[in-house]
Structures are given as structure tokens and as C-alpha cells.
Coordinates of C-alpha atoms and ligand atoms in Angstrom, one line a residue:
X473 CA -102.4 -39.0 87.4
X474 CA -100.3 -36.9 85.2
X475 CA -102.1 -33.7 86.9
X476 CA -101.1 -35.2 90.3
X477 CA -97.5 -35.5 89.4
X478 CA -97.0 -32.1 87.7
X479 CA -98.7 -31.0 91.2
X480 CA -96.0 -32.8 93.1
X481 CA -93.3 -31.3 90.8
X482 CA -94.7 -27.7 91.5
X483 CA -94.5 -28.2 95.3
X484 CA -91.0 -29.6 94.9
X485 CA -90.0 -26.3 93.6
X486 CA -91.3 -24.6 96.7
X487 CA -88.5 -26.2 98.7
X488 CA -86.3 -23.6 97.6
X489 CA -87.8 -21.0 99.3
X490 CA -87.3 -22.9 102.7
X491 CA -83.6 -21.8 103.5
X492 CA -84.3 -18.0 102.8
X493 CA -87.5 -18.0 104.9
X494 CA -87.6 -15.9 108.5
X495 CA -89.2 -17.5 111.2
X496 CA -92.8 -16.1 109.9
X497 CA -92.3 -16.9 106.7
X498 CA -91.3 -20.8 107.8
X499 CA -94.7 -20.8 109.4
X500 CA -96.7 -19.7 107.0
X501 CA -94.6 -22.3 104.6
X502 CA -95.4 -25.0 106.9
X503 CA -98.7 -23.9 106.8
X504 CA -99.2 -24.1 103.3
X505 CA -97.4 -27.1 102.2
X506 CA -97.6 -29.8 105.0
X507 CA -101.1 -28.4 106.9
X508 CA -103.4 -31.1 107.7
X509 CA -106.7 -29.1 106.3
X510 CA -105.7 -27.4 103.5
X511 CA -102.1 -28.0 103.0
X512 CA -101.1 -28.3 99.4
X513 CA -99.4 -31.6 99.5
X514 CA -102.3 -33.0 102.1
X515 CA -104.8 -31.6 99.0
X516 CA -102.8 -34.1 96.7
X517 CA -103.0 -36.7 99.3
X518 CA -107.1 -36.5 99.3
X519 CA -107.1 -36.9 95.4
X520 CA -104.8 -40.4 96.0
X521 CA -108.4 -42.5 96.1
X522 CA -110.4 -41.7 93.1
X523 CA -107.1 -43.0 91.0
X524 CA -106.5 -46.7 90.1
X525 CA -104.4 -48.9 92.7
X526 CA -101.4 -49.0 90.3
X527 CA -100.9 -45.4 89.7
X528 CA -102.0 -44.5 93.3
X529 CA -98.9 -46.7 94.2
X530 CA -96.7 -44.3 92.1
X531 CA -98.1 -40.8 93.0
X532 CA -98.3 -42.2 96.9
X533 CA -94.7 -42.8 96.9
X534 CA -93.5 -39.2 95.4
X535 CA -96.0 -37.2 97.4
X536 CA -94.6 -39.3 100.7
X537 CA -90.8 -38.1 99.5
X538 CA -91.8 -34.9 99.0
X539 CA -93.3 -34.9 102.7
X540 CA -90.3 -36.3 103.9
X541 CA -88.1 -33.5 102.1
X542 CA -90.5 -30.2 102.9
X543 CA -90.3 -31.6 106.7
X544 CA -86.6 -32.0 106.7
X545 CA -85.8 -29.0 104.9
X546 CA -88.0 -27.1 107.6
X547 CA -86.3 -28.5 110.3
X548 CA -83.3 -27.4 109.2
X549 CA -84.1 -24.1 108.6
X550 CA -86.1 -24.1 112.2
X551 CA -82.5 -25.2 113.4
X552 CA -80.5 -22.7 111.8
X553 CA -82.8 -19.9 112.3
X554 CA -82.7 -20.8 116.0
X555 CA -78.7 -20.9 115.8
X556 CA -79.1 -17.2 114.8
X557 CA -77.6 -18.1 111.6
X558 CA -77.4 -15.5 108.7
X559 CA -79.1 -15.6 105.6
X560 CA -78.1 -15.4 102.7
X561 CA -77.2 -11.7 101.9
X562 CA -77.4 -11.0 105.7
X563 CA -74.7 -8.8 107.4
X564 CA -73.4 -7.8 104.0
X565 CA -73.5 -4.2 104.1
X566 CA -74.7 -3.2 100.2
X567 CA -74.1 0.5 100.8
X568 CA -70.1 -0.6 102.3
X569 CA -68.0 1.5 99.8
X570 CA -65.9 -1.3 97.4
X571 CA -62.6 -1.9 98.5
X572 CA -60.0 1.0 96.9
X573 CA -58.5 -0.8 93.9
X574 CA -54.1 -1.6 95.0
X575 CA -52.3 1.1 93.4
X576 CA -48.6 0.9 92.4
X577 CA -45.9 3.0 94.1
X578 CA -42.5 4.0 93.8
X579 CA -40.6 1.7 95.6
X580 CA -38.1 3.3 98.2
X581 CA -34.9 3.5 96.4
X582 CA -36.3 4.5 93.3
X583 CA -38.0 7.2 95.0
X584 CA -34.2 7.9 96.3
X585 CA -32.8 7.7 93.1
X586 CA -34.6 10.6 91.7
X587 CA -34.3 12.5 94.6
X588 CA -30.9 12.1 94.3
X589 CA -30.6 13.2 90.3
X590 CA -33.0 16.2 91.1
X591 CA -30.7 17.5 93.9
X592 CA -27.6 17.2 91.2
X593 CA -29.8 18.4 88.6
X594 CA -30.3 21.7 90.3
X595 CA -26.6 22.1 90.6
X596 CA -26.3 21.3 86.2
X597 CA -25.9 17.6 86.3
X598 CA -27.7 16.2 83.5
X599 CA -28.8 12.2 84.1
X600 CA -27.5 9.6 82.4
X601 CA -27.9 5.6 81.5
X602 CA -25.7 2.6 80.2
X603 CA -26.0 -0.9 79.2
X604 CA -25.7 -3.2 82.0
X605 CA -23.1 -6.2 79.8
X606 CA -20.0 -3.8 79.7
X607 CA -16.3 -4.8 78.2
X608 CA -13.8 -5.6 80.9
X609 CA -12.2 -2.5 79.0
X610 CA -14.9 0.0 79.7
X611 CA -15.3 -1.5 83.2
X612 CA -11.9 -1.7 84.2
X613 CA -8.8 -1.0 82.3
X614 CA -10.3 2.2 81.1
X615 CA -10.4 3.4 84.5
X616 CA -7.0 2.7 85.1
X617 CA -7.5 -0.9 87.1
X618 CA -4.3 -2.5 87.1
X619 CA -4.7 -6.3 85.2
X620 CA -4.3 -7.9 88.5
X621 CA -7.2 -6.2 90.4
X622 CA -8.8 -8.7 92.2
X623 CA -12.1 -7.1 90.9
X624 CA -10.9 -8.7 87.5
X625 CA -11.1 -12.1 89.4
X626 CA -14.1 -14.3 88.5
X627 CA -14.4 -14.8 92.1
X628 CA -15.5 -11.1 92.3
X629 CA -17.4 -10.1 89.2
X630 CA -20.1 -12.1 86.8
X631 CA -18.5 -12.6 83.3
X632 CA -21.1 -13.1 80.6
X633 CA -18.4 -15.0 78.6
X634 CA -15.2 -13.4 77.2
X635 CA -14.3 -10.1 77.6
X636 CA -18.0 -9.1 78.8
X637 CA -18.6 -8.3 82.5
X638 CA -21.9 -7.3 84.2
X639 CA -20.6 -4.1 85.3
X640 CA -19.6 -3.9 88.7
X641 CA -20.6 0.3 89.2
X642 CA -21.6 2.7 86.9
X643 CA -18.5 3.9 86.2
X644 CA -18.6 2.7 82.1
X645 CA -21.4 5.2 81.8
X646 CA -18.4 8.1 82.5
X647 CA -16.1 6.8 79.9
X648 CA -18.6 6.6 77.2
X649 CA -20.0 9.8 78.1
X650 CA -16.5 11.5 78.1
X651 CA -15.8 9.6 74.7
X652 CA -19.4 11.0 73.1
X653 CA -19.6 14.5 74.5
X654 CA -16.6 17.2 74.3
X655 CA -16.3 18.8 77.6
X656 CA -18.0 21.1 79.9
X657 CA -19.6 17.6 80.7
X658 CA -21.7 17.0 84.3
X659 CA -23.4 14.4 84.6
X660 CA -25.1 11.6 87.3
X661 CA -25.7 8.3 86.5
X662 CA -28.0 5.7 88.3
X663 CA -27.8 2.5 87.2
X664 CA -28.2 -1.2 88.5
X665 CA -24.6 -3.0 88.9
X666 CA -23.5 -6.6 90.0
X667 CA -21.0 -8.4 92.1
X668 CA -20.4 -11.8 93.5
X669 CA -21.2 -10.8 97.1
X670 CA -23.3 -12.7 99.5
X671 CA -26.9 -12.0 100.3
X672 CA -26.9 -10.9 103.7
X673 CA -28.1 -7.8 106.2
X674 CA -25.4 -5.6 104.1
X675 CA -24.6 -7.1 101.1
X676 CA -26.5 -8.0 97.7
X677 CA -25.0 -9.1 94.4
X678 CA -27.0 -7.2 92.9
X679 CA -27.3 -3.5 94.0
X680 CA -28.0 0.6 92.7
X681 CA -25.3 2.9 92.3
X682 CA -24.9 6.9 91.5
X683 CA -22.0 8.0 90.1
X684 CA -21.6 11.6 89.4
X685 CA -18.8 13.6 87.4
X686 CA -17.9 17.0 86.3
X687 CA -15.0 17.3 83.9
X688 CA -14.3 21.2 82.3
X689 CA -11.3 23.9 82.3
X690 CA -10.1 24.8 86.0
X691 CA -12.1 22.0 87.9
X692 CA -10.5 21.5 91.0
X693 CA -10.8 20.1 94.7
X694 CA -13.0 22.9 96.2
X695 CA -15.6 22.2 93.8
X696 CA -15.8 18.3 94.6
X697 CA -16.3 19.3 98.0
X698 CA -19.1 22.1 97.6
X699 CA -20.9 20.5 95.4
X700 CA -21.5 17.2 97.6
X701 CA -21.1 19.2 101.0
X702 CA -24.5 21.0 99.0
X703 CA -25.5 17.5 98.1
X704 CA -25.5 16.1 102.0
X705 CA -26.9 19.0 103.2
X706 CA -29.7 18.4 100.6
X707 CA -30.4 15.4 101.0
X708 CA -30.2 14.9 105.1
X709 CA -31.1 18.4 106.5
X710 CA -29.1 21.5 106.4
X711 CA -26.8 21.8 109.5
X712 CA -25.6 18.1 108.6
X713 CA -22.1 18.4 108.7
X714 CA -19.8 16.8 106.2
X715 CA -16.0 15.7 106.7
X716 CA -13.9 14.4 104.1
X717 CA -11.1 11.9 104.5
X718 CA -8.1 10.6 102.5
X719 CA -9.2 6.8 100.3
X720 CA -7.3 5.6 97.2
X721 CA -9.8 4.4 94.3
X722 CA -7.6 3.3 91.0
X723 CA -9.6 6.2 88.8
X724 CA -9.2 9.5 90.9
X725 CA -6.5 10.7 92.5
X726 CA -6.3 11.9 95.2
X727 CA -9.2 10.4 96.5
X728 CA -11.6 11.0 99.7
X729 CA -14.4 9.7 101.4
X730 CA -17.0 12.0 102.5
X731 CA -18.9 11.1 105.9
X732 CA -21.9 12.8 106.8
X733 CA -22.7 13.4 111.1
X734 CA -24.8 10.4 112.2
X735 CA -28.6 11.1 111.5
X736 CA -29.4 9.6 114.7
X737 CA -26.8 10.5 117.4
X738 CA -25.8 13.7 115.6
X739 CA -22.0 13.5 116.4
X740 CA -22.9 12.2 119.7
X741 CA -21.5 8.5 119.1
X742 CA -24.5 5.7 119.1
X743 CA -24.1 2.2 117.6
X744 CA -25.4 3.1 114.6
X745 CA -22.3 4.9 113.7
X746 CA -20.1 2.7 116.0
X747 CA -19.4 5.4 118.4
X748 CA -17.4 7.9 116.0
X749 CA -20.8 10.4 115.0
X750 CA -20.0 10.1 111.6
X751 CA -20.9 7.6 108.6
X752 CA -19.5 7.1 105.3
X753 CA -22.1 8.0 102.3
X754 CA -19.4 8.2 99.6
X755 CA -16.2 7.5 97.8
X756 CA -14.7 10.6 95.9
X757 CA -12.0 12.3 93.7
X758 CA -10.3 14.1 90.8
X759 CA -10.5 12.3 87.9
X760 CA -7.0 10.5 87.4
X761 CA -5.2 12.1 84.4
X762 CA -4.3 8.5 82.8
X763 CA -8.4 8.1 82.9
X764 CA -9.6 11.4 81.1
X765 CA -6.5 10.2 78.6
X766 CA -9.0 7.1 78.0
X767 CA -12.1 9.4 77.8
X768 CA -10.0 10.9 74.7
X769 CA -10.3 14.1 77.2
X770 CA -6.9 16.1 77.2
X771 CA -5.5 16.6 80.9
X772 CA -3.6 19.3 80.2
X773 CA -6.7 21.8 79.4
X774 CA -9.3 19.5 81.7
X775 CA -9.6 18.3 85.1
X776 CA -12.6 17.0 87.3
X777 CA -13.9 15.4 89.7
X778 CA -16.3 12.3 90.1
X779 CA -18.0 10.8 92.9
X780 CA -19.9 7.2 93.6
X781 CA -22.5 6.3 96.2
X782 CA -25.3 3.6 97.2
X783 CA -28.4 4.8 97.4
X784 CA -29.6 2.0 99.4
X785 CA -27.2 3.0 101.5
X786 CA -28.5 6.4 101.5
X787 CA -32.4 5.3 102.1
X788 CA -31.3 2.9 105.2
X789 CA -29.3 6.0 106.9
X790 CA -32.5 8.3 106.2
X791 CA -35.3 6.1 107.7
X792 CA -33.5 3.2 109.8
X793 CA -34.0 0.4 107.6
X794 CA -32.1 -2.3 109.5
X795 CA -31.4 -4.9 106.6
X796 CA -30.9 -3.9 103.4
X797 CA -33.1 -7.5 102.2
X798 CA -36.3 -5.7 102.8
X799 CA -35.4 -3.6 99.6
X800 CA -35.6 -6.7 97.9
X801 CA -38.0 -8.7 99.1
X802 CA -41.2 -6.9 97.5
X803 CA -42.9 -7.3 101.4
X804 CA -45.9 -4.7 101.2
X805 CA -46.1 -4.2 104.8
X806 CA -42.3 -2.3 104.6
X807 CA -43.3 -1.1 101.1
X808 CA -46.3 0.5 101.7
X809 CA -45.0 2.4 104.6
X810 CA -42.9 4.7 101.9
X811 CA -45.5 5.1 99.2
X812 CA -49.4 4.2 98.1
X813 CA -50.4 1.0 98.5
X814 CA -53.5 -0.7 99.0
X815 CA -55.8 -0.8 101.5
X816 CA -53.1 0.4 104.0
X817 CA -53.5 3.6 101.8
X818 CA -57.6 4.1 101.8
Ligands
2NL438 C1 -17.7 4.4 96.0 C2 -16.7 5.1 95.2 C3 -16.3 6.3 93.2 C4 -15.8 7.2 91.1 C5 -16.5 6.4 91.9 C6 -15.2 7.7 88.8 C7 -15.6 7.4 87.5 C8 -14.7 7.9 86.5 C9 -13.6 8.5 86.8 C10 -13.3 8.8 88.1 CL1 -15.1 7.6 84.8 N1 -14.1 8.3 89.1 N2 -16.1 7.3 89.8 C11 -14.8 8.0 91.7 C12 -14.6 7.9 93.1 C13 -15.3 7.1 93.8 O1 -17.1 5.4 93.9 O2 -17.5 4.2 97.2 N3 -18.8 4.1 95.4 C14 -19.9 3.4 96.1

């Protein structure tokens, strides 16, 4: 009986092979297991009389279950075979090349960023970085903002507590840089800066800025314009024409903004540009005496000039980006589109 059993438990094993079987090999499994003459489980079934009634009873009863499983599972594979269902390991292509692994990219305004510093760096502007937390001093009253600037408000800048203010441009960077280096001094300075504006199409609290500034003997207007007519030209192609016009910022005077022909009408008038074919790209000026004083810089034997710009602003002019929120919304279908990616990128 135990020889019986331990043949049952063989043939159960078989019923594994069932679900990878083609239709031949169902057949010949059918065949071998259930088939009347010499099937393997009607071979057990012959034996069932030369046992004793009790363990007949027993051996009957498994090798019946068994039947009942081997015919079911062939049914089902009869079924699914006939349903043109796959097997397993069917319609994967083995010799598919693996998917490329996601590599990281630059995102867009980094990529600008740099751009940016390498245009400036051809024309002997060094880059340079500081701390985000700044002192209202270094943020504000050393470039010459009155204490009543509205930009002094809470409503208008994140205070860390006290006197400390996430900076609100990059601006600090100059005064510690004039304060730690003698002039000539030229430098650019990216740098992530903060204000309490709301999240929408053209606003973010939190934004990049690139300041620039050049302080030395016999600085004056021509070379602010120049260099960031050179810049523009650079940067957007080189027939872009530049204007400048009057402003007031509290650190330079005088002051002007520099407008750059639209990229997309070309001095034609569109809506981009609201009709006028030109858009602002940024806010410029000779440093205000009262501010080199501050930098420990005398402005008797220096002048300069200093500039600020967004290069968000920048990348949206250059490819059309139509809300500035995809810049921060990490989506890899606008991502991708300025750098590797993934798949996109195979
Ligand atoms: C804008 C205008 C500007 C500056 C930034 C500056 C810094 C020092 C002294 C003088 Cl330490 N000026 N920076 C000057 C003019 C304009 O930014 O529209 N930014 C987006």
C-alpha cells in the first residue's frame, strides 16, 4: 500500500507540467497519466484488488482525486491553449535590449545658470556664492534701503527671527565680497533668494537670481552698457538688440533697465511682449556712492556698476515656457525635453 501511495504522490507531481504543456504535449500527458490501457494512474488503479478492503478504501479515494485533478487541470489548459493564451515565458522577447537605466540631468535653469556665469566669465567675472540667512544689515541697510522700505515689511520678506532675513536677491554676496577683496573686483553671483510672493504663472517665493558687479578706477556707464549689450547678444543671438531705460533701485544710481527685442516677434509687436517688441531681462546701474562707502570701498578712487536678473526669466524668454511652475514641479515630460532623461532619451 505504501508503494501505491508514494506512486500516487509521484503522479501528483506531474500536474505541474500540465499548464506549460503545447497542445502535443497535453496529449501525450493525457496519454500517459489518465489512458485507459496503459495510463499511469489506470496502472495504479489495476493493483487496487490484490490489497485488503481497508487500505483499498484509502488508496481508492487518493488515486480518484488525483483523477479528478489531472482531468481538471487538462481541461484548463485545453481551454486556455484554445483561447490562444501565452505561456509562460511566451512573447517575452529574451534578446529585447534591457531598458537604458534613468539618468540625471541638469535641470533647465541650472543649465542657464552656468551659461549665464560662463558668458560673464569670458568677459573676467569670477563666480561667486553666499549664505542664504543674511542680516537685515547686509540685505538691506547696507545697500542703502531706507528703514521704511516696504521690503523691510514682514509682509514682503521671511524673517528667520530677529535681525535675520532669507535674503530677498543676491545682493549681500556684493557687500561681503567688496568688504573681503580690495578692488579691481568683477564678479557674478547665482544664488537662490526668497520673498513672500504668491505661487502663481509668474511668481514664486522662492526664486534664482544673478547679480553681477564690477567695481575698479574709472568704471563708468559705457562699460555697464557693453558689457551686458555683449551679454544679450550672447545669450539670445547676435543682432538682438538691446535698449536701455531710466529705473531707480535704492543701491545704484542712476539706474536703467535693459530690454532685449522680443525673441519671438523681433520688434514686430506680438503678445508676448504686449505689443512694444521689446522685453525687460534686467535691472541695472552704477554702484551708489553711499553703498561702496559700506563695502569699505572709497568712492572717490572707485566707481562701478552692478546688474541683477532672473534666470527663470531668461530660460522662459529663450524657449516659451508659458508658466514659470513647470520649473518647479519636477514633471519629466517638460524636464526631459531640455536634457537626458530616461527612456525619452534611448
Ligand atoms: C533686478 C535689479 C539689480 C543690483 C541689482 C547691486 C548690488 C550692489 C550694489 C549695487 Cl552690492 N547694485 N545690484 C543693481 C541694480 C539692479 O537688480 O531687476 N533684479 C532682478
Amino acid at each position: 500500500m505504501r508503494d501505491l501511495l508514494a506512486a500516487l504522490d509521484a503522479l501528483r507531481e506531474r500536474l505541474t507540467e500540465i499548464p506549460q504543456a503545447d497542445e502535443r504535449r497535453l496529449q501525450q500527458l493525457r496519454t500517459e497519466l489518465l489512458g485507459r490501457k496503459a495510463g499511469a494512474l489506470t496502472e495504479i488503479l489495476k493493483a487496487l484488488p490484490t490489497i485488503d478492503a481497508e487500505t483499498r478504501k484509502t488508496v481508492g479515494a487518493a488515486a480518484n482525486a488525483l483523477k479528478r485533478d489531472l482531468e481538471a487541470a487538462i481541461a484548463a489548459r485545453e481551454g486556455a491553449l484554445k483561447r490562444g493564451a501565452a505561456q509562460p515565458g511566451e512573447g517575452v522577447d529574451l534578446t529585447m535590449p534591457a531598458r537604458p537605466e534613468w539618468r540625471g540631468g541638469l535641470h533647465l535653469v541650472t543649465q542657464v545658470v552656468d551659461e549665464i556665469c560662463g558668458i560673464f566669465r569670458e568677459l573676467g567675472f569670477t563666480r561667486a556664492v553666499g549664505p542664504e540667512a543674511e542680516t537685515e544689515r547686509n540685505n538691506f541697510y547696507a545697500l542703502n534701503f531706507p528703514k521704511d522700505h516696504p521690503a523691510l515689511d514682514a509682509q514682503d520678506s521671511f524673517y528667520l527671527g530677529g535681525d535675520v532675513v532669507l535674503r530677498t536677491h543676491t545682493s549681500p554676496v556684493q557687500i561681503r565680497t567688496l568688504e573681503a577683496y580690495p578692488p579691481p573686483v568683477r564678479v557674478v553671483i547665482p544664488g537662490r533668494c526668497y520673498r513672500r510672493d504668491p505661487f502663481d504663472a509668474s511668481h514664486s517665493p522662492v526664486f534664482e537670481q544673478i547679480e553681477g558687479l564690477a567695481v575698479d578706477e574709472g568704471i563708468s556707464f559705457v562699460d555697464l552698457k557693453a558689457t551686458l549689450a555683449t551679454f544679450a547678444r550672447r545669450i539670445f543671438s547676435r543682432e538682438t538688440r538691446v535698449r536701455f531705460r531710466p529705473s531707480y533701485f535704492p543701491f545704484t544710481e542712476p539706474s536703467a533697465e535693459m530690454d532685449v527685442e522680443c525673441q519671438l516677434c523681433h520688434g514686430g509687436g506680438c503678445p508676448a511682449c504686449k505689443g512694444t517688441g521689446w522685453m525687460e531681462i534686467l535691472g541695472s546701474g552704477m554702484v551708489h556712492p553711499r553703498v561702496l562707502v559700506n563695502g569699505g570701498v572709497d568712492p572717490e578712487r572707485y566707481t562701478g556698476f552692478a546688474w541683477g536678473m532672473g534666470p527663470h526669466r531668461i530660460a522662459l524668454l529663450r524657449y516659451g515656457v508659458p508658466d514659470i511652475r513647470l520649473f518647479y514641479e519636477g514633471d519629466m515630460r517638460f524636464l526631459t525635453q531640455f536634457g537626458p532623461g530616461g527612456q525619452a532619451d534611448a
